Amino acid sequence: MASGPDELRAKMVQIAGRYIERVTREVVQLKTLVDNAASGNLDVVREIETLTHRMHGSGAMLQFHEISGCAGEMERLAAGFVASGTVDQPRLVEALANLQTAIDKAVAARAAT
């Protein structure tokens, strides 16, 4: 049975809502990981890369461009740190702040609708 346009829109709104809920939880996890990255542990940085990769891709698909862009930047930073074997934790802190701001804007925009 085919879905009508209204049904499809409602489903996309529901999926977008779940995405925002997920990234709101995951940014808390990222804060802990970024704090732990100060030790230079590359396993922690790989976790940051993996988590932000998922946020980046899903955000792009769901038209959360600002979240996606910020997550993508953080993903690229983490990948670069893994490749070089060194961690610039203050850059991760700055990227995380940008991601948090993007998530906060998306949450506020959804609450306003």
XYZ file of N, CA, C and O in Angstrom:
452
model
N 0.843 -1.176 0.000
C 0.000 0.000 0.000
C 0.892 1.244 0.000
O 1.779 1.403 0.837
N 0.676 2.122 -0.927
C 1.489 3.323 -1.067
C 1.068 4.378 -0.044
O -0.088 4.497 0.309
N 2.028 5.125 0.402
C 1.769 6.202 1.345
C 1.482 7.479 0.586
O 2.126 7.772 -0.406
N 0.565 8.266 1.094
C 0.284 9.557 0.503
C 1.305 10.573 0.975
O 2.058 10.335 1.924
N 1.330 11.740 0.320
C 2.310 12.773 0.688
C 2.202 13.211 2.146
O 3.225 13.417 2.801
N 0.995 13.340 2.666
C 0.829 13.759 4.063
C 1.358 12.700 5.028
O 1.994 13.030 6.032
N 1.108 11.457 4.683
C 1.581 10.357 5.513
C 3.118 10.301 5.500
O 3.752 10.099 6.536
N 3.685 10.528 4.333
C 5.137 10.535 4.195
C 5.759 11.686 4.983
O 6.761 11.514 5.685
N 5.144 12.877 4.882
C 5.636 14.027 5.638
C 5.584 13.761 7.143
O 6.529 14.073 7.873
N 4.491 13.180 7.602
C 4.344 12.875 9.030
C 5.415 11.881 9.480
O 5.991 12.032 10.570
N 5.703 10.910 8.635
C 6.727 9.913 8.959
C 8.108 10.577 9.036
O 8.895 10.294 9.939
N 8.399 11.495 8.103
C 9.684 12.196 8.108
C 9.814 13.084 9.345
O 10.895 13.179 9.931
N 8.743 13.724 9.760
C 8.768 14.547 10.976
C 9.076 13.667 12.185
O 9.867 14.039 13.052
N 8.488 12.492 12.205
C 8.717 11.550 13.298
C 10.188 11.084 13.314
O 10.832 11.074 14.368
N 10.719 10.745 12.154
C 12.113 10.300 12.055
C 13.054 11.437 12.449
O 14.030 11.229 13.177
N 12.769 12.645 11.994
C 13.591 13.813 12.340
C 13.570 14.043 13.850
O 14.604 14.362 14.455
N 12.425 13.862 14.463
C 12.314 14.018 15.917
C 13.165 13.009 16.664
O 13.838 13.352 17.642
N 13.166 11.777 16.181
C 13.997 10.744 16.815
C 15.481 11.063 16.633
O 16.281 10.828 17.536
N 15.834 11.610 15.477
C 17.229 11.999 15.236
C 17.659 13.074 16.233
O 18.727 12.972 16.845
N 16.828 14.093 16.397
C 17.163 15.176 17.336
C 17.288 14.625 18.760
O 18.214 14.994 19.488
N 16.408 13.742 19.143
C 16.507 13.130 20.473
C 17.814 12.356 20.613
O 18.487 12.433 21.644
N 18.181 11.608 19.559
C 19.402 10.806 19.598
C 20.640 11.686 19.703
O 21.504 11.452 20.544
N 20.742 12.721 18.858
C 21.956 13.553 18.892
C 22.035 14.362 20.184
O 23.141 14.660 20.646
N 20.899 14.673 20.769
C 20.898 15.373 22.055
C 21.514 14.482 23.136
O 22.273 14.958 23.981
N 21.216 13.199 23.080
C 21.839 12.250 24.023
C 23.311 12.025 23.686
O 24.168 11.985 24.561
N 23.607 11.888 22.394
C 24.965 11.568 21.972
C 25.949 12.714 22.216
O 27.130 12.463 22.441
N 25.475 13.949 22.192
C 26.389 15.066 22.436
C 26.900 15.025 23.881
O 28.037 15.416 24.148
N 26.110 14.491 24.780
C 26.555 14.309 26.170
C 27.689 13.279 26.204
O 28.716 13.482 26.865
N 27.518 12.212 25.470
C 28.565 11.187 25.355
C 29.828 11.784 24.716
O 30.942 11.517 25.156
N 29.632 12.609 23.689
C 30.773 13.248 23.036
C 31.550 14.144 23.992
O 32.780 14.208 23.926
N 30.846 14.838 24.870
C 31.525 15.706 25.840
C 32.486 14.892 26.700
O 33.622 15.299 26.936
N 32.049 13.735 27.150
C 32.907 12.860 27.945
C 34.096 12.380 27.124
O 35.238 12.386 27.594
N 33.827 11.978 25.883
C 34.904 11.505 25.017
C 35.929 12.608 24.744
O 37.135 12.363 24.774
N 35.455 13.820 24.489
C 36.364 14.938 24.223
C 37.204 15.237 25.468
O 38.407 15.478 25.363
N 36.578 15.203 26.643
C 37.348 15.381 27.880
C 38.439 14.318 27.988
O 39.583 14.618 28.328
N 38.075 13.069 27.676
C 39.029 11.963 27.773
C 40.097 12.016 26.686
O 41.173 11.441 26.850
N 39.816 12.699 25.587
C 40.782 12.806 24.487
C 42.014 13.605 24.895
O 43.068 13.494 24.255
N 41.912 14.374 25.948
C 43.055 15.156 26.428
C 44.231 14.248 26.786
O 45.381 14.673 26.732
N 43.942 12.995 27.102
C 44.997 12.034 27.446
C 45.801 11.608 26.218
O 46.863 11.008 26.358
N 45.265 11.915 25.025
C 45.944 11.505 23.794
C 45.602 10.090 23.368
O 46.164 9.582 22.395
N 44.668 9.451 24.060
C 44.268 8.081 23.744
C 43.553 8.059 22.391
O 42.451 8.597 22.245
N 44.170 7.428 21.405
C 43.599 7.413 20.053
C 42.353 6.545 19.948
O 41.534 6.761 19.060
N 42.166 5.582 20.861
C 40.932 4.796 20.855
C 39.730 5.697 21.150
O 38.661 5.547 20.562
N 39.923 6.634 22.062
C 38.864 7.602 22.380
C 38.569 8.466 21.153
O 37.413 8.724 20.820
N 39.607 8.881 20.471
C 39.437 9.724 19.281
C 38.729 8.941 18.172
O 37.894 9.495 17.454
N 39.014 7.655 18.058
C 38.303 6.814 17.081
C 36.812 6.743 17.416
O 35.966 6.740 16.520
N 36.494 6.668 18.697
C 35.078 6.667 19.112
C 34.408 7.976 18.721
O 33.257 7.982 18.269
N 35.116 9.080 18.898
C 34.589 10.387 18.485
C 34.335 10.384 16.982
O 33.275 10.819 16.517
N 35.282 9.857 16.242
C 35.143 9.802 14.782
C 33.916 8.971 14.381
O 33.123 9.383 13.533
N 33.746 7.829 14.996
C 32.623 6.946 14.675
C 31.280 7.603 15.003
O 30.348 7.594 14.194
N 31.193 8.179 16.176
C 29.943 8.800 16.617
C 29.584 9.995 15.740
O 28.429 10.146 15.314
N 30.562 10.834 15.439
C 30.277 12.017 14.624
C 30.024 11.642 13.163
O 29.258 12.328 12.481
N 30.622 10.551 12.706
C 30.349 10.075 11.343
C 28.861 9.759 11.190
O 28.227 10.141 10.206
N 28.313 9.076 12.170
C 26.887 8.708 12.131
C 26.006 9.955 12.201
O 25.018 10.072 11.464
N 26.364 10.897 13.076
C 25.597 12.146 13.190
C 25.638 12.919 11.870
O 24.624 13.475 11.436
N 26.805 12.941 11.260
C 27.021 13.666 10.011
C 26.135 13.108 8.899
O 25.394 13.844 8.247
N 26.207 11.808 8.692
C 25.442 11.184 7.610
C 23.942 11.263 7.804
O 23.196 11.632 6.882
N 23.477 10.937 8.992
C 22.038 10.981 9.269
C 21.505 12.403 9.186
O 20.414 12.636 8.656
N 22.274 13.341 9.695
C 21.862 14.747 9.652
C 21.706 15.240 8.225
O 20.758 15.962 7.910
N 22.624 14.838 7.369
C 22.539 15.243 5.958
C 21.287 14.667 5.306
O 20.580 15.371 4.573
N 21.016 13.406 5.566
C 19.828 12.765 4.974
C 18.534 13.421 5.434
O 17.575 13.494 4.673
N 18.519 13.889 6.664
C 17.294 14.445 7.243
C 17.217 15.972 7.140
O 16.350 16.586 7.728
N 18.143 16.564 6.385
C 18.149 18.009 6.126
C 18.513 18.853 7.344
O 18.161 20.026 7.422
N 19.252 18.268 8.289
C 19.792 19.029 9.408
C 21.212 19.430 9.019
O 22.209 18.902 9.521
N 21.307 20.373 8.091
C 22.579 20.718 7.475
C 23.600 21.284 8.453
O 24.795 20.966 8.364
N 23.152 22.100 9.384
C 24.105 22.695 10.325
C 24.677 21.630 11.263
O 25.886 21.585 11.499
N 23.816 20.761 11.779
C 24.287 19.665 12.631
C 25.230 18.777 11.831
O 26.321 18.413 12.286
N 24.819 18.430 10.636
C 25.626 17.564 9.785
C 26.996 18.172 9.510
O 28.025 17.491 9.604
N 27.021 19.450 9.186
C 28.285 20.119 8.900
C 29.215 20.147 10.101
O 30.416 19.885 9.982
N 28.663 20.450 11.259
C 29.475 20.500 12.481
C 29.979 19.104 12.859
O 31.140 18.947 13.249
N 29.118 18.110 12.727
C 29.530 16.736 13.023
C 30.590 16.283 12.025
O 31.558 15.603 12.395
N 30.424 16.668 10.765
C 31.408 16.315 9.747
C 32.759 16.940 10.033
O 33.803 16.301 9.849
N 32.762 18.178 10.488
C 34.022 18.844 10.845
C 34.692 18.109 12.001
O 35.910 17.879 11.985
N 33.912 17.724 12.973
C 34.470 17.004 14.120
C 34.988 15.629 13.695
O 36.044 15.181 14.157
N 34.266 14.990 12.803
C 34.694 13.693 12.264
C 36.043 13.841 11.552
O 36.964 13.037 11.756
N 36.189 14.872 10.720
C 37.437 15.093 9.985
C 38.599 15.407 10.941
O 39.716 14.924 10.747
N 38.323 16.198 11.962
C 39.357 16.479 12.963
C 39.835 15.185 13.617
O 41.043 14.939 13.714
N 38.883 14.384 14.069
C 39.224 13.131 14.741
C 40.011 12.211 13.808
O 41.026 11.628 14.221
N 39.580 12.101 12.568
C 40.286 11.247 11.610
C 41.718 11.743 11.397
O 42.659 10.942 11.319
N 41.886 13.045 11.326
C 43.217 13.612 11.169
C 44.106 13.340 12.371
O 45.301 13.047 12.220
N 43.527 13.420 13.555
C 44.292 13.153 14.770
C 44.711 11.681 14.826
O 45.839 11.366 15.210
N 43.803 10.798 14.434
C 44.142 9.373 14.406
C 45.270 9.138 13.400
O 46.243 8.435 13.693
N 45.161 9.741 12.229
C 46.178 9.555 11.184
C 47.541 10.083 11.620
O 48.577 9.478 11.331
N 47.542 11.208 12.329
C 48.820 11.815 12.739
C 49.359 11.233 14.036
O 50.540 11.395 14.349
N 48.477 10.608 14.801
C 48.899 10.047 16.080
C 48.970 11.062 17.208
O 49.434 10.752 18.298
N 48.515 12.296 16.938
C 48.502 13.336 17.972
C 47.101 13.926 18.078
O 46.362 13.964 17.099
N 46.759 14.394 19.260
C 45.423 14.928 19.516
C 45.531 16.380 19.956
O 46.263 16.698 20.896
N 44.798 17.245 19.261
C 44.697 18.658 19.646
C 43.318 18.810 20.305
O 42.345 19.190 19.661
N 43.248 18.491 21.570
C 41.976 18.464 22.284
C 41.262 19.812 22.286
O 40.039 19.844 22.156
N 41.956 20.952 22.394
C 41.236 22.224 22.342
C 40.455 22.421 21.030
O 39.379 23.021 21.037
N 40.959 21.902 19.932
C 40.209 21.993 18.666
C 38.943 21.144 18.736
O 37.905 21.526 18.183
N 39.022 19.997 19.393
C 37.825 19.170 19.577
C 36.805 19.875 20.459
O 35.602 19.802 20.198
N 37.283 20.558 21.494
C 36.385 21.302 22.387
C 35.641 22.370 21.589
O 34.422 22.525 21.730
N 36.358 23.091 20.740
C 35.736 24.128 19.914
C 34.718 23.523 18.933
O 33.607 24.041 18.789
N 35.088 22.428 18.298
C 34.171 21.770 17.354
C 32.930 21.251 18.074
O 31.815 21.341 17.548
N 33.120 20.733 19.276
C 31.985 20.250 20.072
C 31.047 21.399 20.437
O 29.820 21.246 20.378
N 31.596 22.537 20.774
C 30.763 23.700 21.100
C 29.926 24.111 19.891
O 28.734 24.437 20.023
N 30.526 24.078 18.710
C 29.777 24.405 17.489
C 28.664 23.394 17.240
O 27.552 23.765 16.860
N 28.961 22.118 17.465
C 27.948 21.073 17.295
C 26.811 21.261 18.292
O 25.637 21.166 17.932
N 27.151 21.550 19.537
C 26.118 21.772 20.561
C 25.222 22.938 20.179
O 23.994 22.865 20.315
N 25.806 24.018 19.664
C 25.024 25.180 19.237
C 24.069 24.797 18.111
O 22.900 25.192 18.115
N 24.549 24.009 17.152
C 23.705 23.579 16.037
C 22.546 22.711 16.531
O 21.404 22.860 16.073
N 22.824 21.832 17.467
C 21.765 20.981 18.030
C 20.759 21.831 18.791
O 19.538 21.654 18.637
N 21.246 22.771 19.585
C 20.345 23.652 20.345
C 19.428 24.436 19.409
O 18.235 24.590 19.680
N 19.972 24.926 18.280
C 19.151 25.648 17.305
C 18.074 24.758 16.718
O 16.921 25.173 16.558
N 18.437 23.520 16.400
C 17.467 22.582 15.820
C 16.369 22.239 16.819
O 15.189 22.165 16.451
N 16.754 22.059 18.076
C 15.769 21.772 19.117
C 14.805 22.959 19.255
O 13.588 22.775 19.317
N 15.353 24.161 19.289
C 14.515 25.356 19.417
C 13.587 25.526 18.212
O 12.410 25.878 18.376
N 14.085 25.260 17.028
C 13.266 25.379 15.816
C 12.114 24.380 15.835
O 10.991 24.704 15.446
N 12.392 23.161 16.295
C 11.333 22.141 16.361
C 10.293 22.521 17.423
O 9.112 22.289 17.241
N 10.750 23.084 18.528
C 9.819 23.476 19.595
C 8.922 24.622 19.147
O 7.777 24.740 19.609
N 9.406 25.449 18.216
C 8.651 26.601 17.739
C 7.581 26.202 16.732
O 6.698 27.019 16.428
N 7.630 24.972 16.220
C 6.633 24.558 15.212
C 5.459 23.866 15.829
O 5.432 23.437 16.905
